[in-house]
Short mmCIF file of C-alpha atoms in Angstrom, two decimals:
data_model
loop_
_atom_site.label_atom_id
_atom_site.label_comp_id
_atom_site.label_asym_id
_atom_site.label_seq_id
_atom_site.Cartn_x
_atom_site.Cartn_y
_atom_site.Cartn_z
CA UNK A 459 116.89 -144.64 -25.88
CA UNK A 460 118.16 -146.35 -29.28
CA UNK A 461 119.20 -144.62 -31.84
CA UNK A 462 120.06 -145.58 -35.52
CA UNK A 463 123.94 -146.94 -35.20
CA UNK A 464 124.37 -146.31 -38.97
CA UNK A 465 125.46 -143.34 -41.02
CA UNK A 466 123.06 -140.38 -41.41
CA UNK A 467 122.10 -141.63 -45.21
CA UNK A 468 122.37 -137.85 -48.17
CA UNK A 469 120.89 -139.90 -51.19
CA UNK A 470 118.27 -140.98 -52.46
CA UNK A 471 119.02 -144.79 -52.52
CA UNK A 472 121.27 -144.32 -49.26
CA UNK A 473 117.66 -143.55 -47.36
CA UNK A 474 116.27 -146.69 -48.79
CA UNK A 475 118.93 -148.55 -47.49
CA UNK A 476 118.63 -147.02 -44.45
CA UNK A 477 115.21 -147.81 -43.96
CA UNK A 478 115.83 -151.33 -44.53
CA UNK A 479 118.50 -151.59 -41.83
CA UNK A 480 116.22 -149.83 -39.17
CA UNK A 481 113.43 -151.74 -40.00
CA UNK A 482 115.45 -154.79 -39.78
CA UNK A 483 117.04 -153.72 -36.53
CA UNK A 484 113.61 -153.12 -35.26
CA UNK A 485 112.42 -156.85 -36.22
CA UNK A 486 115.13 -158.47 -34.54
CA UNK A 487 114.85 -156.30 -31.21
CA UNK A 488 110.88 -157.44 -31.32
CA UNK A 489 112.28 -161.36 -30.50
CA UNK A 490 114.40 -159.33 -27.69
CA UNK A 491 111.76 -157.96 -25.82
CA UNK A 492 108.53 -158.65 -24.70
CA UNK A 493 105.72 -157.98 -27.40
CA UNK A 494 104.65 -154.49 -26.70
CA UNK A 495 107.19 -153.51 -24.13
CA UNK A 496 108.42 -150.00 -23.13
CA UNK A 497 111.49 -150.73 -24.62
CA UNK A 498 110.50 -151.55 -27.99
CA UNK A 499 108.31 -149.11 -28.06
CA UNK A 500 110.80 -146.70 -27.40
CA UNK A 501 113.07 -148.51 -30.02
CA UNK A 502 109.95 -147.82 -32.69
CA UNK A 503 109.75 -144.17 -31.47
CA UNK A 504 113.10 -143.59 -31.71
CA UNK A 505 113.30 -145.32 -35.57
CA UNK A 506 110.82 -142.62 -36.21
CA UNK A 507 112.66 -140.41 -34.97
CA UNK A 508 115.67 -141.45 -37.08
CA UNK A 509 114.11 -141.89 -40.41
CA UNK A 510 112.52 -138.34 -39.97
CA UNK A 511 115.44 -136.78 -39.58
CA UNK A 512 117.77 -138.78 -42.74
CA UNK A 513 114.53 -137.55 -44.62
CA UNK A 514 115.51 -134.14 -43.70
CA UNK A 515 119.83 -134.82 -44.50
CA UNK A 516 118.72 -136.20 -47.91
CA UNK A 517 116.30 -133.18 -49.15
CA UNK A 518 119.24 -130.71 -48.09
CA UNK A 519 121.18 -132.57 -51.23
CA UNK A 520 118.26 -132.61 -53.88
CA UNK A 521 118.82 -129.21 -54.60
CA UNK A 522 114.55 -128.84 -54.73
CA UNK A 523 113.05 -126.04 -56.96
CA UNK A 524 111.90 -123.13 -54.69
CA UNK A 525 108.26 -122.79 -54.72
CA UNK A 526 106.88 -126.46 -55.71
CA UNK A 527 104.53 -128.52 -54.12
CA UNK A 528 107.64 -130.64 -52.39
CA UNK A 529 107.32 -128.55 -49.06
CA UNK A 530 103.69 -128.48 -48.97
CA UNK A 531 104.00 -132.66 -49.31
CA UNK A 532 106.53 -132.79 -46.47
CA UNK A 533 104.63 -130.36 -44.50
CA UNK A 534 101.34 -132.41 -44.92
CA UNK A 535 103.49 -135.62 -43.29
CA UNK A 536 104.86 -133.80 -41.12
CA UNK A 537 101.67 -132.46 -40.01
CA UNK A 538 100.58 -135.93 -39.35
CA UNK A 539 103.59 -137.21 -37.65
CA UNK A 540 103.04 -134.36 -35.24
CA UNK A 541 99.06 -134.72 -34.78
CA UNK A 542 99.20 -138.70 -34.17
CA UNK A 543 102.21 -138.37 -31.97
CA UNK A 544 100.40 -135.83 -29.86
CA UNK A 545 97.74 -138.38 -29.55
CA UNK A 546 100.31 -140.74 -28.59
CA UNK A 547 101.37 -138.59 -25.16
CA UNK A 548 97.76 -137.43 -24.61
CA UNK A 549 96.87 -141.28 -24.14
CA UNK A 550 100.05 -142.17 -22.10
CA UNK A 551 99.48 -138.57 -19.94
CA UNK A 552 96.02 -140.52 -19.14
CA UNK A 553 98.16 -143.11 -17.11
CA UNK A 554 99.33 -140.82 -14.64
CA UNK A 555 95.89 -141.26 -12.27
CA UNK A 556 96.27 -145.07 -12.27
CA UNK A 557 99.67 -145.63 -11.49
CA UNK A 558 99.85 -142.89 -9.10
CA UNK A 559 96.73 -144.77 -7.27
CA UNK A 560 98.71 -147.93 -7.24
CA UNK A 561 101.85 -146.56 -5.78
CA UNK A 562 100.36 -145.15 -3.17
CA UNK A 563 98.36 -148.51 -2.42
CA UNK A 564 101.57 -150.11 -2.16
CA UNK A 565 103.59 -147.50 -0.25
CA UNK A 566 100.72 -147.24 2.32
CA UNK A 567 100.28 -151.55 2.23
CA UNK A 568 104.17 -151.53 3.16
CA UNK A 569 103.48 -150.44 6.55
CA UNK A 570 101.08 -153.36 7.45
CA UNK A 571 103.05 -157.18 6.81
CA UNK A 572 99.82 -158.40 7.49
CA UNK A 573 96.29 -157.38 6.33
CA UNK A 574 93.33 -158.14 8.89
CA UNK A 575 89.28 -157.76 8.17
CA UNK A 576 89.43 -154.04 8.96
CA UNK A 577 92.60 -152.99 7.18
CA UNK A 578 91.48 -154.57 4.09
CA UNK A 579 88.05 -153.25 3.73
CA UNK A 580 90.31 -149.89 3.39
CA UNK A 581 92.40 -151.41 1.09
CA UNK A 582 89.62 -152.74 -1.25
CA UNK A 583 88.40 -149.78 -1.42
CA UNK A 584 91.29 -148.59 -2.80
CA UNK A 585 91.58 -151.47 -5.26
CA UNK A 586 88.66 -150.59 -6.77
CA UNK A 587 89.13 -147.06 -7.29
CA UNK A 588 92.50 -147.93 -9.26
CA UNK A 589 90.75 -150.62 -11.35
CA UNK A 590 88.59 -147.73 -12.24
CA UNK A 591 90.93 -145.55 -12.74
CA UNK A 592 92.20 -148.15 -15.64
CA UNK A 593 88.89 -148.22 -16.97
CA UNK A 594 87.86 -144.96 -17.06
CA UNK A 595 91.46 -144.16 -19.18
CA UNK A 596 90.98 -146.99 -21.62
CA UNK A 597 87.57 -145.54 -22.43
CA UNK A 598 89.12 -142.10 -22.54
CA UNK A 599 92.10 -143.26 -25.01
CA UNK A 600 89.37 -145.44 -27.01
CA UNK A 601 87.69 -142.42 -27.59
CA UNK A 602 91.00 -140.35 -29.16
CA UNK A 603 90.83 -143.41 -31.43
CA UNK A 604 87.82 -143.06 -32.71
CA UNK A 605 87.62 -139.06 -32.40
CA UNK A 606 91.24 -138.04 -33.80
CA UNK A 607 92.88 -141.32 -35.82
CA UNK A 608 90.28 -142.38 -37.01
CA UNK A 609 89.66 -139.06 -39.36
CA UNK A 610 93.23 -139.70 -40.62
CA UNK A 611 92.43 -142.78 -42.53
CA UNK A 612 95.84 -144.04 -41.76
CA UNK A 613 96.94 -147.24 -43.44
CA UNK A 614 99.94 -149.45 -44.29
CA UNK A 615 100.03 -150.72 -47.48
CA UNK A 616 102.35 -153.67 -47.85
CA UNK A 617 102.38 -153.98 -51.36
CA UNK A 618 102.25 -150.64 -53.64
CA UNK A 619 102.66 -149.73 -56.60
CA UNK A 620 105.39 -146.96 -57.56
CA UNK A 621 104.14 -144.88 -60.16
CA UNK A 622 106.66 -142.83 -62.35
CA UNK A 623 105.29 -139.88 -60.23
CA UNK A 624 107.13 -140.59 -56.96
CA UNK A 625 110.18 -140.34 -59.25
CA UNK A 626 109.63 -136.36 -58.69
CA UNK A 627 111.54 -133.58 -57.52
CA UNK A 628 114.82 -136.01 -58.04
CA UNK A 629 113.79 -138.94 -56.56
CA UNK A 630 111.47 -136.72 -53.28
CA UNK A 631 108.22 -137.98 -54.03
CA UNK A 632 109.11 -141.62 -53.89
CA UNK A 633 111.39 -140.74 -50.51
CA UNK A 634 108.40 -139.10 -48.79
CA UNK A 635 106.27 -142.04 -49.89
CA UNK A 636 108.86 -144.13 -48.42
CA UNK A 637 108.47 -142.34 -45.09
CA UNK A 638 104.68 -141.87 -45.01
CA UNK A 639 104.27 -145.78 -45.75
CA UNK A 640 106.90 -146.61 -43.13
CA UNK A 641 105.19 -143.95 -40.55
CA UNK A 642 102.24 -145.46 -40.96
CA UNK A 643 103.32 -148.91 -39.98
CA UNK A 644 105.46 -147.29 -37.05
CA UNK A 645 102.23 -144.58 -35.65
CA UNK A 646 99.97 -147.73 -35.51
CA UNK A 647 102.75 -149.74 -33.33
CA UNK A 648 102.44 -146.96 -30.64
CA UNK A 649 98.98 -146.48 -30.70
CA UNK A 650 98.36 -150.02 -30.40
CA UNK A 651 100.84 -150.68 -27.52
CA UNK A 652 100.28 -146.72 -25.58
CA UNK A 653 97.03 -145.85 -26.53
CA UNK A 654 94.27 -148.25 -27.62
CA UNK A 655 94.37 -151.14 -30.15
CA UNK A 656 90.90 -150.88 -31.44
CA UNK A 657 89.55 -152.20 -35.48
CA UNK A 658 91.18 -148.77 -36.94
CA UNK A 659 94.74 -149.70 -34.91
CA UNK A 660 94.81 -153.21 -35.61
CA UNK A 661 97.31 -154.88 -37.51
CA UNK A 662 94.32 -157.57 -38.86
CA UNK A 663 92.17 -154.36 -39.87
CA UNK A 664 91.44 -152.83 -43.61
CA UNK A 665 93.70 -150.54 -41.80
CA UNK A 666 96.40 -152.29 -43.59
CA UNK A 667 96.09 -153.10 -47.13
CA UNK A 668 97.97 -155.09 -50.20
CA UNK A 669 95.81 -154.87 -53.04
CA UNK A 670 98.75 -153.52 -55.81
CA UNK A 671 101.23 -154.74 -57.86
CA UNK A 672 105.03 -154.02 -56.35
CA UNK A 673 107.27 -152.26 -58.48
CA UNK A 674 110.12 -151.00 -56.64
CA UNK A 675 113.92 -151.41 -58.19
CA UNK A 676 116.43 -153.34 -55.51
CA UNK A 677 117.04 -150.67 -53.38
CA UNK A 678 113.32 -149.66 -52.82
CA UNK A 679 111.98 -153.13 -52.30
CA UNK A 680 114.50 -154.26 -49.38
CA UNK A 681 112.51 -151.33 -47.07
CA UNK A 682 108.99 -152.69 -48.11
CA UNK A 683 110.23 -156.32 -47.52
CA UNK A 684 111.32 -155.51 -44.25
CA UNK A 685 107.81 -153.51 -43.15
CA UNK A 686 106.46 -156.06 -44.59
CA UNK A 687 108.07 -158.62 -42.38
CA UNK A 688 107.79 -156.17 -39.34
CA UNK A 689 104.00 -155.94 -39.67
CA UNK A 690 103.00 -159.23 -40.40
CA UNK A 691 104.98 -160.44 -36.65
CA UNK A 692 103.48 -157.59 -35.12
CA UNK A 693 99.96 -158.82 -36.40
CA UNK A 694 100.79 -162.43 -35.46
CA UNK A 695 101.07 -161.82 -31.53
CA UNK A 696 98.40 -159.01 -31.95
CA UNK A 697 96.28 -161.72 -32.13
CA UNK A 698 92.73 -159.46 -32.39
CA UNK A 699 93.62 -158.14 -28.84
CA UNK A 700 91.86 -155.02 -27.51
CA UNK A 701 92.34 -152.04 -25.61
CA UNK A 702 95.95 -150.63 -24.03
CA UNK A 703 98.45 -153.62 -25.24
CA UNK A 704 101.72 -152.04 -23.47
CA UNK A 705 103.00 -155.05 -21.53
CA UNK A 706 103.79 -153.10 -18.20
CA UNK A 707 100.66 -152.24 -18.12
CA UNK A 708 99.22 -155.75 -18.58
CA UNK A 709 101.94 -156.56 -16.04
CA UNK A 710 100.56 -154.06 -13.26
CA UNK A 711 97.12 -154.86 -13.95
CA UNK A 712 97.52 -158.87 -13.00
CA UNK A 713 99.41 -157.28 -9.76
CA UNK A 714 96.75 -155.00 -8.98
CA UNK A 715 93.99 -157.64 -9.43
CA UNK A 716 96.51 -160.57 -7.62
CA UNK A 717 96.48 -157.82 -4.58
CA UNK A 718 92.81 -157.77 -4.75
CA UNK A 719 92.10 -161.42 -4.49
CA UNK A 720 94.98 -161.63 -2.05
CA UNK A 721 92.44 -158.97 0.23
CA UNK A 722 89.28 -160.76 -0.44
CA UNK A 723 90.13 -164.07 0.74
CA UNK A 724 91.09 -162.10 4.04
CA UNK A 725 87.80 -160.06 4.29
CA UNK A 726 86.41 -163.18 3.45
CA UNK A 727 88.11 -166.13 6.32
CA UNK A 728 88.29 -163.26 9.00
CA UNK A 729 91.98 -164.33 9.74
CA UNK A 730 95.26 -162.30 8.97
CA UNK A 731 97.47 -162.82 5.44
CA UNK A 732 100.95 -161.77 4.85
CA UNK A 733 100.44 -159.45 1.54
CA UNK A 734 104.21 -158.60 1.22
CA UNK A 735 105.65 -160.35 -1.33
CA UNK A 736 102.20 -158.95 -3.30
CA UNK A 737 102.74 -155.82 -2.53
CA UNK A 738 106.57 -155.65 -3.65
CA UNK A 739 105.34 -157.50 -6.97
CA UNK A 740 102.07 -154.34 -6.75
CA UNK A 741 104.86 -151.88 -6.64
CA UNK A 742 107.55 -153.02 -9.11
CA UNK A 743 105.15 -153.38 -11.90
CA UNK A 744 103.24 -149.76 -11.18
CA UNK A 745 106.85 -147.93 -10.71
CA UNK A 746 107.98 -149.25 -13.79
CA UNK A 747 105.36 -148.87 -15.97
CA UNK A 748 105.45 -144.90 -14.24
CA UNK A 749 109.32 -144.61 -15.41
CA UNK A 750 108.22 -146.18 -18.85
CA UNK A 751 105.70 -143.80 -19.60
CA UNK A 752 107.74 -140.87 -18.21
CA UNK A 753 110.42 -141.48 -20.62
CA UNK A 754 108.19 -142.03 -23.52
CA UNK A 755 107.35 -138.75 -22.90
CA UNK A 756 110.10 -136.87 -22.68
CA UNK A 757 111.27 -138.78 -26.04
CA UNK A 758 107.82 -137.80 -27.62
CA UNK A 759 108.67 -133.90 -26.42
CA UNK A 760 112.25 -134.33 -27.88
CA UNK A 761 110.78 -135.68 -31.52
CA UNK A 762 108.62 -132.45 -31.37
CA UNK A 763 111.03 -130.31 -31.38
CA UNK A 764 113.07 -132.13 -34.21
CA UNK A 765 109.94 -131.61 -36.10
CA UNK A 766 109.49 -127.71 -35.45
CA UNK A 767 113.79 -127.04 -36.71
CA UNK A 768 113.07 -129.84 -39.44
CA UNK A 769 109.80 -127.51 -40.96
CA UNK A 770 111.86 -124.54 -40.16
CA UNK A 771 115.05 -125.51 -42.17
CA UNK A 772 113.21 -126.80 -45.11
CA UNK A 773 111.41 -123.81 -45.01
CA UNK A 774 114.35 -121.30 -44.97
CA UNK A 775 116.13 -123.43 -47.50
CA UNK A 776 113.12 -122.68 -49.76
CA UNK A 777 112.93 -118.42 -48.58
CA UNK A 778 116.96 -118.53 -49.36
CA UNK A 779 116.81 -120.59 -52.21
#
């Protein structure tokens, strides 16, 4: 799990600095990685994570009025955070069915070195009910898409302009902004690579806009710079892909369908193949995309209950205020 190696930012212009570095961070671990991995998703997730909770250190020095709008602002956000990140595990709990299929393919194909006509009309049939498996979940995560983000209207917007407004509540309004822009950005990463990269997902989409002037002082511009930057490489190897864009699971789908061809040719010459250097490949690829998605979970679980103490303790602060 990564975790933000610098200082927990208290001020106003310490968070936009913050941002900046994480965001930076994030860009160069993107050339580290493959594009859509587990582990840069979990890097993304965990700069949520991060930013959320310097959001929460910084409010705790603002010294807020009791009773203003403020909390209902953060609540709203965090209200969001928490709905789209629920999506988030609901469409990586829909894995569970497809890589369990393929596990057991290979655990029971690691008995037989070599697959005849009669062992691989078994096995085909297996094939096939994993491959639908995979579709059947990529209709079902298409479908929170459309029936859950899609309401949100969630956007990026790459260039905005900062009214004297966000200069609320000391400097809270254009924090939060901060956050919710950065979120944005962040929430469509995920959904893209866990979920389902679809026209209201994709980087290329009116889901991200730049239609304002920019008007941020030094400090506030370096974070929108480095979204900026963030997005538009994200959007480059997006490339108007659709559908589940996590690379283990691309990864486990070529082994699944390499298997499968492996089989047919088989079924098809009547003589005997030796499947097991597919069928090591067939189970590498399905037990790591299962540990992947495992630990995004427990992450996601973890970043709820950061959420729950944060809306708690700004809450409290405003009752004891």
């Amino acid at each position: 799990m990564f975790r933000s190696s610098s200082a927990t930012a208290t001020t106003v212009n310490g968070f936009y600095n913050s941002l900046t570095q994480g965001l930076d961070d994030l860009f160069r671990s993107f050339h580290s990685h493959n594009f859509m991995s587990i582990h840069f998703l979990q890097h993304v997730l965990s700069c949520l994570q991060s930013f959320h909770s310097q959001l929460i250190a910084v409010v705790q020095k603002l010294h807020l009025p009791v009773g203003e709008k403020w909390l209902d602002e953060y609540m709203d956000e965090s209200a969001r955070l928490w709905e789209v990140c629920h999506v988030i595990k609901s469409g990586i709990a829909n894995m569970e069915n497809y890589y369990s299929t393929a596990v057991t393919i290979a655990a029971t194909l690691e008995n037989h070195a070599y697959i005849n006509p009669q062992i691989s009309r078994q096995v085909l049939r297996a094939i096939n009910g994993c491959q639908r498996e995979r579709v059947g979940l990529e209709e079902e995560n298409r479908g929170l898409i459309r029936t859950r983000i899609q309401p949100l209207m969630m956007r990026f917007d790459k260039n905005v302009l900062i009214e004297s407004k966000f200069n609320g509540f000391n400097g809270f309004r254009g924090v939060l902004f901060a956050l919710r822009n950065t979120n944005s950005l962040l929430l469509m990463i995920l959904l893209s690579g866990l979920v389902y990269c679809s026209p209201v997902t994709s980087f290329s989409s009116s889901s991200c806009h730049g239609h304002t002037a920019m008007n941020y002082n030094e400090n506030k511009s370096g974070f929108m710079v480095s979204a900026s930057r963030l997005h538009e490489k994200v959007m480059e190897n997006e490339d108007g892909q659709n559908g589940v864009l996590l690379y283990e699971f691309w990864n486990a789908k070529t082994a699944i369908d390499e298997l499968k061809t492996e089989v047919e040719r088989s079924r098809g010459t009547g003589m005997e193949f030796d499947v097991s250097e597919r069928v090591e490949k067939l189970k590498s690829c399905f037990v790591g995309l299962q540990c992947g998605v495992e630990n995004m979970i427990v992450q996601l679980d973890d970043f709820f209950d950061e959420i729950v103490e944060a809306r708690k303790k700004l809450s409290d602060l405003c009752t004891h205020g």
